[in-house]
Tab-separated table of C-alpha atoms and ligand atoms in Angstrom:
chain	number	residue	atom	x	y	z
A	25	UNK	CA	-90.473	40.964	-109.163
A	26	UNK	CA	-87.005	39.657	-108.265
A	27	UNK	CA	-85.508	36.389	-109.494
A	28	UNK	CA	-86.595	33.105	-107.908
A	29	UNK	CA	-84.510	31.846	-105.033
A	30	UNK	CA	-86.591	28.680	-104.776
A	31	UNK	CA	-88.505	26.754	-107.431
A	32	UNK	CA	-90.585	23.702	-106.673
A	33	UNK	CA	-91.536	21.824	-109.834
A	34	UNK	CA	-94.222	19.121	-109.822
A	35	UNK	CA	-93.051	17.696	-106.511
A	36	UNK	CA	-94.663	14.547	-105.209
A	37	UNK	CA	-94.204	13.096	-101.715
A	38	UNK	CA	-95.579	9.930	-100.139
A	39	UNK	CA	-95.840	8.076	-96.852
A	40	UNK	CA	-95.596	4.471	-97.995
A	41	UNK	CA	-98.208	4.177	-100.740
A	42	UNK	CA	-100.162	7.208	-99.543
A	43	UNK	CA	-99.593	10.283	-101.709
A	44	UNK	CA	-99.562	13.295	-99.368
A	45	UNK	CA	-98.277	15.750	-101.992
A	46	UNK	CA	-99.431	14.883	-105.460
A	47	UNK	CA	-98.304	17.811	-107.570
A	48	UNK	CA	-96.788	20.935	-106.059
A	49	UNK	CA	-95.332	23.665	-108.200
A	50	UNK	CA	-94.419	26.968	-106.676
A	51	UNK	CA	-92.060	29.831	-107.143
A	52	UNK	CA	-90.445	31.940	-104.434
A	53	UNK	CA	-88.904	35.245	-105.583
A	54	UNK	CA	-85.854	36.302	-103.557
A	55	UNK	CA	-86.521	38.756	-100.749
A	56	UNK	CA	-90.298	38.272	-100.637
A	57	UNK	CA	-92.692	36.772	-98.120
A	58	UNK	CA	-94.608	33.932	-99.755
A	59	UNK	CA	-97.579	32.292	-98.055
A	60	UNK	CA	-98.516	28.643	-98.516
A	61	UNK	CA	-102.135	28.342	-97.475
A	62	UNK	CA	-104.266	25.263	-97.017
A	63	UNK	CA	-106.628	23.412	-94.730
A	64	UNK	CA	-105.720	20.578	-92.366
A	65	UNK	CA	-104.105	17.716	-94.249
A	66	UNK	CA	-103.628	19.641	-97.528
A	67	UNK	CA	-99.975	18.573	-97.573
A	68	UNK	CA	-98.294	21.823	-96.505
A	69	UNK	CA	-96.020	20.334	-93.833
A	70	UNK	CA	-95.062	17.411	-96.036
A	71	UNK	CA	-94.135	19.858	-98.780
A	72	UNK	CA	-92.025	22.000	-96.411
A	73	UNK	CA	-90.288	18.892	-95.016
A	74	UNK	CA	-89.627	17.748	-98.574
A	75	UNK	CA	-88.158	21.088	-99.642
A	76	UNK	CA	-85.922	21.079	-96.541
A	77	UNK	CA	-84.757	17.517	-97.235
A	78	UNK	CA	-86.343	16.051	-94.083
A	79	UNK	CA	-88.712	13.999	-96.243
A	80	UNK	CA	-87.693	12.484	-99.573
A	81	UNK	CA	-89.585	13.533	-102.699
A	82	UNK	CA	-90.898	10.724	-104.846
A	83	UNK	CA	-91.072	12.932	-107.915
A	84	UNK	CA	-90.379	16.404	-109.268
A	85	UNK	CA	-87.569	18.859	-108.790
A	86	UNK	CA	-86.536	21.415	-106.160
A	87	UNK	CA	-84.163	24.163	-107.254
A	88	UNK	CA	-82.579	26.449	-104.664
A	89	UNK	CA	-80.298	29.296	-105.755
A	90	UNK	CA	-80.021	27.653	-109.169
A	91	UNK	CA	-78.944	24.268	-107.797
A	92	UNK	CA	-81.012	21.092	-107.910
A	93	UNK	CA	-81.360	20.109	-104.245
A	94	UNK	CA	-83.931	17.327	-104.773
A	95	UNK	CA	-82.894	14.290	-102.782
A	96	UNK	CA	-80.146	16.173	-100.932
A	97	UNK	CA	-80.021	15.435	-97.165
A	98	UNK	CA	-81.349	18.118	-94.816
A	99	UNK	CA	-77.965	18.943	-93.283
A	100	UNK	CA	-76.526	19.759	-96.723
A	101	UNK	CA	-79.536	21.885	-97.638
A	102	UNK	CA	-79.047	23.955	-94.462
A	103	UNK	CA	-75.441	24.582	-95.503
A	104	UNK	CA	-76.751	26.023	-98.774
A	105	UNK	CA	-78.819	28.605	-96.894
A	106	UNK	CA	-82.292	27.058	-96.633
A	107	UNK	CA	-83.636	26.554	-93.131
A	108	UNK	CA	-86.895	25.118	-91.777
A	109	UNK	CA	-88.767	26.070	-88.612
A	110	UNK	CA	-90.787	22.861	-88.254
A	111	UNK	CA	-94.287	22.705	-86.865
A	112	UNK	CA	-94.533	22.396	-83.079
A	113	UNK	CA	-92.047	24.906	-81.565
A	114	UNK	CA	-89.399	22.239	-81.271
A	115	UNK	CA	-86.446	22.915	-79.016
A	116	UNK	CA	-84.237	20.909	-76.688
A	117	UNK	CA	-85.967	21.347	-73.341
A	118	UNK	CA	-83.044	20.225	-71.188
A	119	UNK	CA	-80.737	22.784	-72.759
A	120	UNK	CA	-80.596	26.496	-72.020
A	121	UNK	CA	-82.098	29.006	-74.413
A	122	UNK	CA	-78.638	30.192	-75.455
A	123	UNK	CA	-77.306	26.658	-76.036
A	124	UNK	CA	-80.358	25.917	-78.200
A	125	UNK	CA	-79.620	29.004	-80.260
A	126	UNK	CA	-75.895	28.348	-80.530
A	127	UNK	CA	-76.644	24.821	-81.819
A	128	UNK	CA	-78.127	26.542	-84.861
A	129	UNK	CA	-74.792	28.013	-85.866
A	130	UNK	CA	-73.302	24.614	-86.764
A	131	UNK	CA	-72.724	25.445	-90.466
A	132	UNK	CA	-69.107	26.488	-90.998
A	133	UNK	CA	-70.269	29.594	-92.858
A	134	UNK	CA	-72.472	30.650	-89.917
A	135	UNK	CA	-69.800	30.295	-87.201
A	136	UNK	CA	-67.802	33.486	-87.818
A	137	UNK	CA	-71.059	35.491	-87.542
A	138	UNK	CA	-72.309	33.618	-84.501
A	139	UNK	CA	-72.014	36.458	-82.021
A	140	UNK	CA	-73.585	39.041	-84.344
A	141	UNK	CA	-76.427	36.695	-85.285
A	142	UNK	CA	-77.051	35.889	-81.634
A	143	UNK	CA	-77.258	39.628	-80.907
A	144	UNK	CA	-79.698	39.995	-83.809
A	145	UNK	CA	-81.880	37.183	-82.420
A	146	UNK	CA	-81.820	38.821	-78.981
A	147	UNK	CA	-82.788	42.162	-80.544
A	148	UNK	CA	-85.706	40.507	-82.343
A	149	UNK	CA	-86.791	38.595	-79.227
A	150	UNK	CA	-85.568	40.468	-76.112
A	151	UNK	CA	-87.286	37.952	-73.810
A	152	UNK	CA	-84.834	35.299	-75.013
A	153	UNK	CA	-81.932	37.448	-73.866
A	154	UNK	CA	-83.529	37.803	-70.439
A	155	UNK	CA	-83.998	34.043	-70.265
A	156	UNK	CA	-80.829	32.996	-72.031
A	157	UNK	CA	-79.545	30.919	-69.101
A	158	UNK	CA	-82.917	29.286	-68.372
A	159	UNK	CA	-83.744	25.772	-69.515
A	160	UNK	CA	-85.900	25.860	-72.635
A	161	UNK	CA	-88.324	23.482	-70.917
A	162	UNK	CA	-89.299	26.298	-68.543
A	163	UNK	CA	-90.440	28.598	-71.368
A	164	UNK	CA	-93.982	29.329	-72.532
A	165	UNK	CA	-95.170	28.018	-75.918
A	166	UNK	CA	-94.610	31.388	-77.567
A	167	UNK	CA	-91.094	31.689	-76.145
A	168	UNK	CA	-90.250	28.178	-77.372
A	169	UNK	CA	-91.443	29.176	-80.810
A	170	UNK	CA	-89.091	32.172	-80.631
A	171	UNK	CA	-86.227	29.807	-79.766
A	172	UNK	CA	-87.119	27.594	-82.744
A	173	UNK	CA	-87.164	30.645	-85.036
A	174	UNK	CA	-83.938	31.970	-83.505
A	175	UNK	CA	-82.204	28.627	-84.044
A	176	UNK	CA	-83.160	28.671	-87.726
A	177	UNK	CA	-81.809	32.230	-88.030
A	178	UNK	CA	-78.524	31.150	-86.403
A	179	UNK	CA	-77.798	28.978	-89.465
A	180	UNK	CA	-77.467	32.271	-91.345
A	181	UNK	CA	-80.019	31.350	-94.009
A	182	UNK	CA	-81.026	33.146	-97.197
A	183	UNK	CA	-84.477	31.578	-97.034
A	184	UNK	CA	-86.526	30.327	-94.084
A	185	UNK	CA	-89.575	28.062	-94.233
A	186	UNK	CA	-91.918	28.701	-91.282
A	187	UNK	CA	-94.366	25.830	-90.791
A	188	UNK	CA	-97.521	27.043	-89.020
A	189	UNK	CA	-95.678	28.907	-86.315
A	190	UNK	CA	-98.932	30.396	-84.995
A	191	UNK	CA	-100.359	27.014	-84.032
A	192	UNK	CA	-101.614	27.016	-80.432
A	193	UNK	CA	-100.299	30.481	-79.606
A	194	UNK	CA	-102.241	33.410	-78.112
A	195	UNK	CA	-103.271	36.153	-80.608
A	196	UNK	CA	-100.973	38.769	-79.035
A	197	UNK	CA	-97.977	36.457	-79.304
A	198	UNK	CA	-98.864	35.607	-82.921
A	199	UNK	CA	-99.047	39.315	-83.734
A	200	UNK	CA	-95.638	39.897	-82.171
A	201	UNK	CA	-94.007	36.948	-83.958
A	202	UNK	CA	-95.471	38.022	-87.318
A	203	UNK	CA	-94.112	41.542	-86.798
A	204	UNK	CA	-90.682	40.008	-86.215
A	205	UNK	CA	-91.008	37.959	-89.410
A	206	UNK	CA	-91.624	41.160	-91.340
A	207	UNK	CA	-88.445	42.578	-89.772
A	208	UNK	CA	-86.514	39.446	-90.765
A	209	UNK	CA	-87.828	39.889	-94.304
A	210	UNK	CA	-86.834	43.540	-94.445
A	211	UNK	CA	-83.288	42.422	-93.543
A	212	UNK	CA	-83.359	40.764	-96.992
A	213	UNK	CA	-84.233	37.216	-96.019
A	214	UNK	CA	-86.731	35.282	-98.120
A	215	UNK	CA	-89.648	33.923	-96.116
A	216	UNK	CA	-92.041	31.070	-96.865
A	217	UNK	CA	-94.910	31.059	-94.421
A	218	UNK	CA	-97.255	28.111	-94.030
A	219	UNK	CA	-100.646	29.143	-92.690
A	220	UNK	CA	-104.158	27.800	-92.214
A	221	UNK	CA	-105.512	31.275	-91.523
A	222	UNK	CA	-106.134	32.743	-94.965
A	223	UNK	CA	-106.624	36.287	-93.701
A	224	UNK	CA	-103.310	36.369	-91.858
A	225	UNK	CA	-101.520	34.666	-94.749
A	226	UNK	CA	-102.786	37.169	-97.331
A	227	UNK	CA	-102.021	40.143	-95.111
A	228	UNK	CA	-98.460	38.962	-94.594
A	229	UNK	CA	-97.508	37.275	-97.853
A	230	UNK	CA	-96.998	39.280	-101.009
A	231	UNK	CA	-97.553	36.063	-102.952
A	232	UNK	CA	-99.936	33.252	-102.043
A	233	UNK	CA	-99.965	29.617	-103.058
A	234	UNK	CA	-103.027	27.617	-102.057
A	235	UNK	CA	-102.810	23.859	-101.489
A	236	UNK	CA	-105.767	21.518	-101.655
A	237	UNK	CA	-105.546	17.751	-101.254
A	238	UNK	CA	-101.854	17.528	-102.082
A	239	UNK	CA	-101.883	19.952	-105.002
A	240	UNK	CA	-101.020	23.609	-105.403
A	241	UNK	CA	-104.279	24.788	-106.962
A	242	UNK	CA	-103.862	28.562	-107.016
A	243	UNK	CA	-100.826	30.879	-107.137
A	244	UNK	CA	-100.410	34.590	-107.559
A	245	UNK	CA	-99.962	37.963	-105.943
A	246	UNK	CA	-102.137	37.970	-102.816
A	247	UNK	CA	-103.612	41.400	-103.522
A	248	UNK	CA	-104.538	40.527	-107.103
A	249	UNK	CA	-106.068	37.161	-106.209
A	250	UNK	CA	-108.092	38.617	-103.325
A	251	UNK	CA	-109.393	36.886	-100.233
A	252	UNK	CA	-112.544	35.474	-101.884
A	253	UNK	CA	-110.706	33.646	-104.652
A	254	UNK	CA	-108.113	32.353	-102.186
A	255	UNK	CA	-110.850	31.108	-99.831
A	256	UNK	CA	-112.661	29.352	-102.690
A	257	UNK	CA	-109.466	27.546	-103.673
A	258	UNK	CA	-108.812	26.698	-100.003
A	259	UNK	CA	-112.184	24.986	-99.722
A	260	UNK	CA	-112.098	23.552	-103.263
A	261	UNK	CA	-115.195	25.489	-104.378
B	15	ATP	P1	-101.840	20.554	-91.047
B	15	ATP	O1	-102.223	21.943	-91.376
B	15	ATP	O2	-102.871	19.817	-90.248
B	15	ATP	O3	-100.461	20.425	-90.517
B	15	ATP	P2	-100.854	19.871	-93.651
B	15	ATP	O4	-101.472	20.639	-94.760
B	15	ATP	O5	-99.536	20.334	-93.157
B	15	ATP	O6	-101.869	19.752	-92.456
B	15	ATP	P3	-99.634	17.295	-93.861
B	15	ATP	O7	-99.307	17.260	-92.405
B	15	ATP	O8	-98.529	17.473	-94.819
B	15	ATP	O9	-100.762	18.371	-94.151
B	15	ATP	O10	-100.412	15.944	-94.210
B	15	ATP	C1	-100.807	15.630	-95.539
B	15	ATP	C2	-101.425	14.248	-95.502
B	15	ATP	O11	-100.424	13.302	-95.169
B	15	ATP	C3	-102.542	14.091	-94.479
B	15	ATP	O12	-103.555	13.259	-95.030
B	15	ATP	C4	-101.853	13.401	-93.310
B	15	ATP	O13	-102.769	12.603	-92.602
B	15	ATP	C5	-100.823	12.554	-94.019
B	15	ATP	N1	-99.624	12.361	-93.190
B	15	ATP	C6	-98.885	13.313	-92.599
B	15	ATP	N2	-97.847	12.763	-91.941
B	15	ATP	C7	-97.936	11.429	-92.115
B	15	ATP	C8	-97.152	10.327	-91.684
B	15	ATP	N3	-96.078	10.485	-90.943
B	15	ATP	N4	-97.560	9.097	-92.069
B	15	ATP	C9	-98.662	8.917	-92.830
B	15	ATP	N5	-99.438	9.924	-93.293
B	15	ATP	C10	-99.084	11.160	-92.928
C-alpha cells in the first residue's frame, strides 16, 4: 500500500455545542479510492467539510501531503491540492458551463494547465462540451453534478473528496459518473468517496471507513472486511 496522502487524526467538529463529529481517524493512501460510508447524520459531510477547511475542527489534526492543514482556510487548502465536491451538485446557474469550469482553475498552479484540464474534463464528460455555452441552470441534475466534479478537477488537485455525488440521480447516471471516477483515479488522483450505499461504496473503494454517530468505527480493506461486517458497523450492530 502506498504512503498516506491524507491523515485525519481524532478530529472533532461541532455546530455550536452539538458535536457532529466526535472522533474521526482515517488514513488515505495516495492513488487509492477510499470510501467513507455511513447512514444519514453519521457526520460524513461535516467531516469532509472539515478536511476541506469549510468547517473548522474543534479538535484533532489533519495532515495533507505531510503538512498540518488543520485550521487552514479552504482557499489555501485548495492551493495545496485538496479539492471538495460538496453535496448537492452546486454550480452557478446563471453562468455558462464553461465559465463554471474555468472558475475552478483559480489556483496559480492550475492556470498554465487550464486548457489541457478543460479538455480532460470534456473528454470525461462529453455532454459538458456539447453544452459548454449553455447556462448551468438549464442542465439536468446529473449534468450539474458533472459540472461540480469538473470544477473540482480544474483546480488540478492531487486528492478529491466527493460528498455523496449520487444523491438524487438516476441509476444510469450514477453508473456513468462512478465509471468516470475510476478513470480519474487511474490518472493517479486520490479519491475519497462519501456514500450511504454500502454496496456501491465497497465495490468502488479499495479501502472503507465506516462512520456511526460521529465516529469512525471500522476501517480496513473493503474486500477483507466484507459487506456483512461493514453493514453491521453501519447500523451499529
Ligand atoms: P447525510 O448522509 O444525511 O448527509 P452525514 O453523515 O453527512 O448525513 P452530517 O450532514 O455531517 O451527516 O450531519 C451530522 C450531524 O450534524 C447530524 O445530526 C446533522 O443533523 C447535524 N448538522 C449538520 N449540519 C448542521 C448544521 N449546519 N447545524 C447544526 N447541525 C447540523
